[in-house]
């Protein structure tokens, strides 16, 4: 599959991407995961991105396009890719279009996951993440077996720095201002698949139907 997953923070892009990778071996490419790993490792990229991320703001388009220009050339992308959290601005979407044209790659769709704001707020404030492997938990619906410890790798399960109430509110404002316009962009491109996304299973079924598998 070669898809873009659009939707607010907490809409379920990461969960759906993981379910889809298991179907056909496509890779999930999450710019948020790449940036968090860079911050953790203390690289130049991490240092440049850290302040904006903590504040719930976007990292610059140039930095993101530098990362994605390299990432999409890697061999594992030949099996297909699910873009999770990218593009997030119209300039990123335009740059991606040029990049894919140059590489001779056609997208199969841009899937917009629609989830009501109250559901998003509840999901994000109760979400917890493993600092080592990135596994996602939820204190209400899916807590780790042992509090604060990842079931998969034993790493620490914590609340992300940008999942405080203030940062979440900022991220949702940034989403509405800068990322929501991408729905219109991909509609014009004839690529949009708009889905009510309260259940990940329903989303995955709709996507499978859309790409014909
Ligand atoms: P995410 O895990 O996708 O919610 O991303 C976490 C944070 O990383 C965002 O709030 C931004 O600060 C940054 N980020 C991730 N992807 C992008 C992107 N495509 N453009 C700009 N900033 C991004």
CSV table of C-alpha atoms and ligand atoms in Angstrom, one decimal:
chain,number,residue,atom,x,y,z
A,1,UNK,CA,0.0,0.0,0.0
A,2,UNK,CA,1.1,3.6,-0.6
A,3,UNK,CA,-1.1,5.7,1.5
A,4,UNK,CA,-1.1,8.9,3.5
A,5,UNK,CA,-2.9,8.8,6.9
A,6,UNK,CA,-4.4,12.2,7.8
A,7,UNK,CA,-6.2,13.1,11.0
A,8,UNK,CA,-5.8,15.0,14.2
A,9,UNK,CA,-3.3,13.9,16.9
A,10,UNK,CA,-5.0,10.9,18.6
A,11,UNK,CA,-7.2,10.1,15.7
A,12,UNK,CA,-5.6,6.6,15.5
A,13,UNK,CA,-3.2,7.0,12.6
A,14,UNK,CA,-0.4,5.0,14.4
A,15,UNK,CA,-2.7,2.2,15.4
A,16,UNK,CA,-4.2,1.9,11.9
A,17,UNK,CA,-0.8,2.1,10.3
A,18,UNK,CA,0.5,-0.8,12.5
A,19,UNK,CA,-2.6,-2.9,11.6
A,20,UNK,CA,-2.0,-2.2,7.9
A,21,UNK,CA,1.7,-3.0,8.0
A,22,UNK,CA,0.8,-6.5,9.2
A,23,UNK,CA,-1.3,-7.1,6.1
A,24,UNK,CA,1.1,-6.5,3.3
A,25,UNK,CA,4.5,-5.6,4.7
A,26,UNK,CA,4.3,-1.9,3.9
A,27,UNK,CA,6.3,0.2,6.3
A,28,UNK,CA,4.9,2.7,8.7
A,29,UNK,CA,6.8,6.0,8.5
A,30,UNK,CA,6.0,8.3,11.4
A,31,UNK,CA,7.8,11.6,11.3
A,32,UNK,CA,6.8,12.0,15.0
A,33,UNK,CA,8.6,8.7,15.9
A,34,UNK,CA,11.7,9.7,13.8
A,35,UNK,CA,11.9,13.0,15.6
A,36,UNK,CA,11.3,11.5,19.1
A,37,UNK,CA,14.1,9.0,18.4
A,38,UNK,CA,16.4,11.9,17.3
A,39,UNK,CA,15.6,13.9,20.5
A,40,UNK,CA,16.3,10.8,22.7
A,41,UNK,CA,19.6,10.2,20.9
A,42,UNK,CA,20.6,13.9,21.2
A,43,UNK,CA,21.4,14.3,17.5
A,44,UNK,CA,21.6,17.6,15.6
A,45,UNK,CA,18.1,16.9,14.2
A,46,UNK,CA,16.8,16.2,17.7
A,47,UNK,CA,18.3,19.4,19.1
A,48,UNK,CA,16.7,21.4,16.3
A,49,UNK,CA,13.2,19.8,16.7
A,50,UNK,CA,13.0,19.5,20.5
A,51,UNK,CA,11.6,22.9,21.5
A,52,UNK,CA,8.9,23.0,18.9
A,53,UNK,CA,7.8,19.5,19.7
A,54,UNK,CA,7.6,20.2,23.5
A,55,UNK,CA,5.4,23.3,22.8
A,56,UNK,CA,3.1,21.3,20.5
A,57,UNK,CA,4.2,23.3,17.5
A,58,UNK,CA,5.4,22.1,14.1
A,59,UNK,CA,9.0,21.5,13.2
A,60,UNK,CA,10.1,23.4,10.1
A,61,UNK,CA,9.0,22.1,6.6
A,62,UNK,CA,12.7,22.1,5.5
A,63,UNK,CA,13.7,19.9,8.3
A,64,UNK,CA,10.8,17.5,7.7
A,65,UNK,CA,11.4,17.4,3.9
A,66,UNK,CA,15.1,16.6,4.5
A,67,UNK,CA,14.1,13.6,6.7
A,68,UNK,CA,11.4,12.3,4.3
A,69,UNK,CA,13.5,12.8,1.1
A,70,UNK,CA,16.0,10.4,2.6
A,71,UNK,CA,13.5,8.0,4.2
A,72,UNK,CA,11.5,7.4,1.1
A,73,UNK,CA,14.6,6.3,-0.8
A,74,UNK,CA,15.3,3.4,1.6
A,75,UNK,CA,14.8,-0.1,0.3
A,76,UNK,CA,12.0,-1.1,2.7
A,77,UNK,CA,9.7,1.5,1.1
A,78,UNK,CA,9.5,-0.7,-2.1
A,79,UNK,CA,7.0,-2.9,-0.3
A,80,UNK,CA,4.8,0.2,0.2
A,81,UNK,CA,4.5,2.9,2.9
A,82,UNK,CA,2.0,4.4,5.3
A,83,UNK,CA,2.8,8.0,6.0
A,84,UNK,CA,1.7,8.7,9.6
A,85,UNK,CA,1.9,12.4,10.6
A,86,UNK,CA,3.3,13.6,7.3
A,87,UNK,CA,2.5,15.7,5.4
A,88,UNK,CA,1.2,18.2,7.9
A,89,UNK,CA,1.2,21.5,5.9
A,90,UNK,CA,0.3,22.4,2.3
A,91,UNK,CA,4.0,23.1,1.5
A,92,UNK,CA,4.9,19.6,2.7
A,93,UNK,CA,2.1,18.1,0.6
A,94,UNK,CA,3.3,20.0,-2.4
A,95,UNK,CA,7.0,19.0,-1.8
A,96,UNK,CA,5.9,15.4,-1.4
A,97,UNK,CA,4.0,15.5,-4.7
A,98,UNK,CA,7.1,16.7,-6.5
A,99,UNK,CA,9.3,14.1,-4.7
A,100,UNK,CA,7.0,11.2,-5.6
A,101,UNK,CA,6.7,12.4,-9.2
A,102,UNK,CA,10.5,12.4,-9.5
A,103,UNK,CA,10.7,8.9,-8.0
A,104,UNK,CA,7.9,7.6,-10.3
A,105,UNK,CA,5.7,6.6,-7.4
A,106,UNK,CA,2.0,7.0,-7.3
A,107,UNK,CA,-0.1,7.3,-4.2
A,108,UNK,CA,-3.2,5.1,-3.8
A,109,UNK,CA,-4.9,7.5,-1.4
A,110,UNK,CA,-5.0,10.0,1.4
A,111,UNK,CA,-7.1,8.6,4.2
A,112,UNK,CA,-8.7,11.2,6.5
A,113,UNK,CA,-9.6,9.7,9.9
A,114,UNK,CA,-12.4,11.8,11.4
A,115,UNK,CA,-12.8,11.6,15.2
A,116,UNK,CA,-14.9,14.0,17.4
A,117,UNK,CA,-12.7,16.5,19.4
A,118,UNK,CA,-14.0,15.1,22.8
A,119,UNK,CA,-12.9,11.6,21.9
A,120,UNK,CA,-9.5,12.9,20.9
A,121,UNK,CA,-9.0,14.9,24.1
A,122,UNK,CA,-10.0,11.9,26.2
A,123,UNK,CA,-7.7,9.6,24.2
A,124,UNK,CA,-4.7,11.9,24.3
A,125,UNK,CA,-4.8,12.7,28.0
A,126,UNK,CA,-5.1,9.0,28.9
A,127,UNK,CA,-2.5,7.8,26.3
A,128,UNK,CA,0.8,6.5,27.6
A,129,UNK,CA,3.9,5.5,25.4
A,130,UNK,CA,6.9,3.2,25.9
A,131,UNK,CA,10.0,5.3,25.7
A,132,UNK,CA,12.0,2.4,24.3
A,133,UNK,CA,9.8,0.7,21.7
A,134,UNK,CA,7.0,3.3,21.2
A,135,UNK,CA,4.2,0.8,22.1
A,136,UNK,CA,1.0,2.7,22.9
A,137,UNK,CA,-1.1,2.1,26.0
A,138,UNK,CA,-4.2,3.8,27.5
A,139,UNK,CA,-4.6,4.1,31.3
A,140,UNK,CA,-8.4,3.4,30.9
A,141,UNK,CA,-8.8,1.0,28.1
A,142,UNK,CA,-5.4,-0.7,27.6
A,143,UNK,CA,-3.1,-0.3,30.6
A,144,UNK,CA,0.2,-2.3,30.7
A,145,UNK,CA,0.0,-5.4,32.8
A,146,UNK,CA,2.5,-3.9,35.3
A,147,UNK,CA,2.0,-0.2,35.9
A,148,UNK,CA,4.6,1.9,34.1
A,149,UNK,CA,6.3,-1.0,32.4
A,150,UNK,CA,6.0,-2.0,28.7
A,151,UNK,CA,4.5,-5.5,28.2
A,152,UNK,CA,6.5,-5.9,24.9
A,153,UNK,CA,10.0,-4.7,25.9
A,154,UNK,CA,10.0,-3.9,29.6
A,155,UNK,CA,10.8,-0.2,28.9
A,156,UNK,CA,9.2,2.7,30.9
A,157,UNK,CA,5.7,3.6,29.9
A,158,UNK,CA,5.1,7.4,30.4
A,159,UNK,CA,3.0,10.3,29.4
A,160,UNK,CA,4.7,12.1,26.4
A,161,UNK,CA,5.9,15.7,27.1
A,162,UNK,CA,3.6,17.0,24.5
A,163,UNK,CA,0.5,15.2,26.0
A,164,UNK,CA,-0.1,17.6,28.8
A,165,UNK,CA,-3.4,19.5,28.6
A,166,UNK,CA,-1.7,22.7,27.3
A,167,UNK,CA,0.4,21.0,24.7
A,168,UNK,CA,-2.6,18.9,23.4
A,169,UNK,CA,-4.7,22.0,23.1
A,170,UNK,CA,-1.9,23.7,21.1
A,171,UNK,CA,-1.4,20.6,18.9
A,172,UNK,CA,-5.2,20.6,18.1
A,173,UNK,CA,-5.1,24.3,17.2
A,174,UNK,CA,-2.1,23.8,15.0
A,175,UNK,CA,-3.8,20.8,13.4
A,176,UNK,CA,-7.0,22.8,12.6
A,177,UNK,CA,-4.9,25.7,11.2
A,178,UNK,CA,-2.2,24.0,9.2
A,179,UNK,CA,-3.1,20.3,8.6
A,180,UNK,CA,-6.9,20.3,8.2
A,181,UNK,CA,-6.5,22.2,4.8
A,182,UNK,CA,-4.8,19.0,3.4
A,183,UNK,CA,-8.2,17.3,3.2
A,184,UNK,CA,-9.2,19.8,0.5
A,185,UNK,CA,-5.8,19.5,-1.2
A,186,UNK,CA,-6.1,15.7,-1.5
A,187,UNK,CA,-9.8,15.9,-2.5
A,188,UNK,CA,-8.7,18.1,-5.5
A,189,UNK,CA,-6.0,15.5,-6.3
A,190,UNK,CA,-8.7,12.8,-6.4
A,191,UNK,CA,-7.0,10.9,-3.6
A,192,UNK,CA,-9.2,11.5,-0.6
A,193,UNK,CA,-10.9,8.7,1.4
A,194,UNK,CA,-12.8,10.3,4.3
A,195,UNK,CA,-13.7,7.9,7.1
A,196,UNK,CA,-15.6,8.2,10.5
A,197,UNK,CA,-12.8,6.7,12.6
A,198,UNK,CA,-14.1,5.7,16.0
A,199,UNK,CA,-13.2,2.0,15.4
A,200,UNK,CA,-9.8,1.0,14.0
A,201,UNK,CA,-11.2,-2.2,12.6
A,202,UNK,CA,-13.8,-0.3,10.5
A,203,UNK,CA,-11.1,2.0,9.2
A,204,UNK,CA,-8.8,-1.0,8.2
A,205,UNK,CA,-11.7,-2.7,6.4
A,206,UNK,CA,-12.5,0.5,4.5
A,207,UNK,CA,-8.9,0.9,3.5
A,208,UNK,CA,-8.6,-2.7,2.3
A,209,UNK,CA,-11.6,-2.2,0.2
A,210,UNK,CA,-10.3,1.0,-1.2
A,211,UNK,CA,-6.9,-0.5,-2.3
A,212,UNK,CA,-8.6,-3.7,-3.5
A,213,UNK,CA,-7.2,-6.3,-1.1
B,1,LIG,P1,3.1,13.1,16.2
B,1,LIG,O1,3.7,12.0,17.0
B,1,LIG,O2,2.9,12.8,14.8
B,1,LIG,O3,1.9,13.7,16.9
B,1,LIG,O4,4.3,14.3,16.2
B,1,LIG,C1,4.8,14.8,17.4
B,1,LIG,C2,5.4,16.2,17.1
B,1,LIG,O5,6.5,16.1,16.1
B,1,LIG,C3,4.4,17.2,16.5
B,1,LIG,O6,3.6,17.9,17.4
B,1,LIG,C4,5.4,18.2,15.8
B,1,LIG,O7,6.1,19.0,16.7
B,1,LIG,C5,6.5,17.2,15.2
B,1,LIG,N1,6.1,16.7,13.9
B,1,LIG,C6,5.8,15.4,13.5
B,1,LIG,N2,5.6,15.3,12.2
B,1,LIG,C7,5.7,16.5,11.7
B,1,LIG,C8,5.6,17.1,10.4
B,1,LIG,N3,5.2,16.3,9.4
B,1,LIG,N4,5.8,18.4,10.3
B,1,LIG,C9,6.1,19.2,11.3
B,1,LIG,N5,6.3,18.8,12.6
B,1,LIG,C10,6.1,17.4,12.8
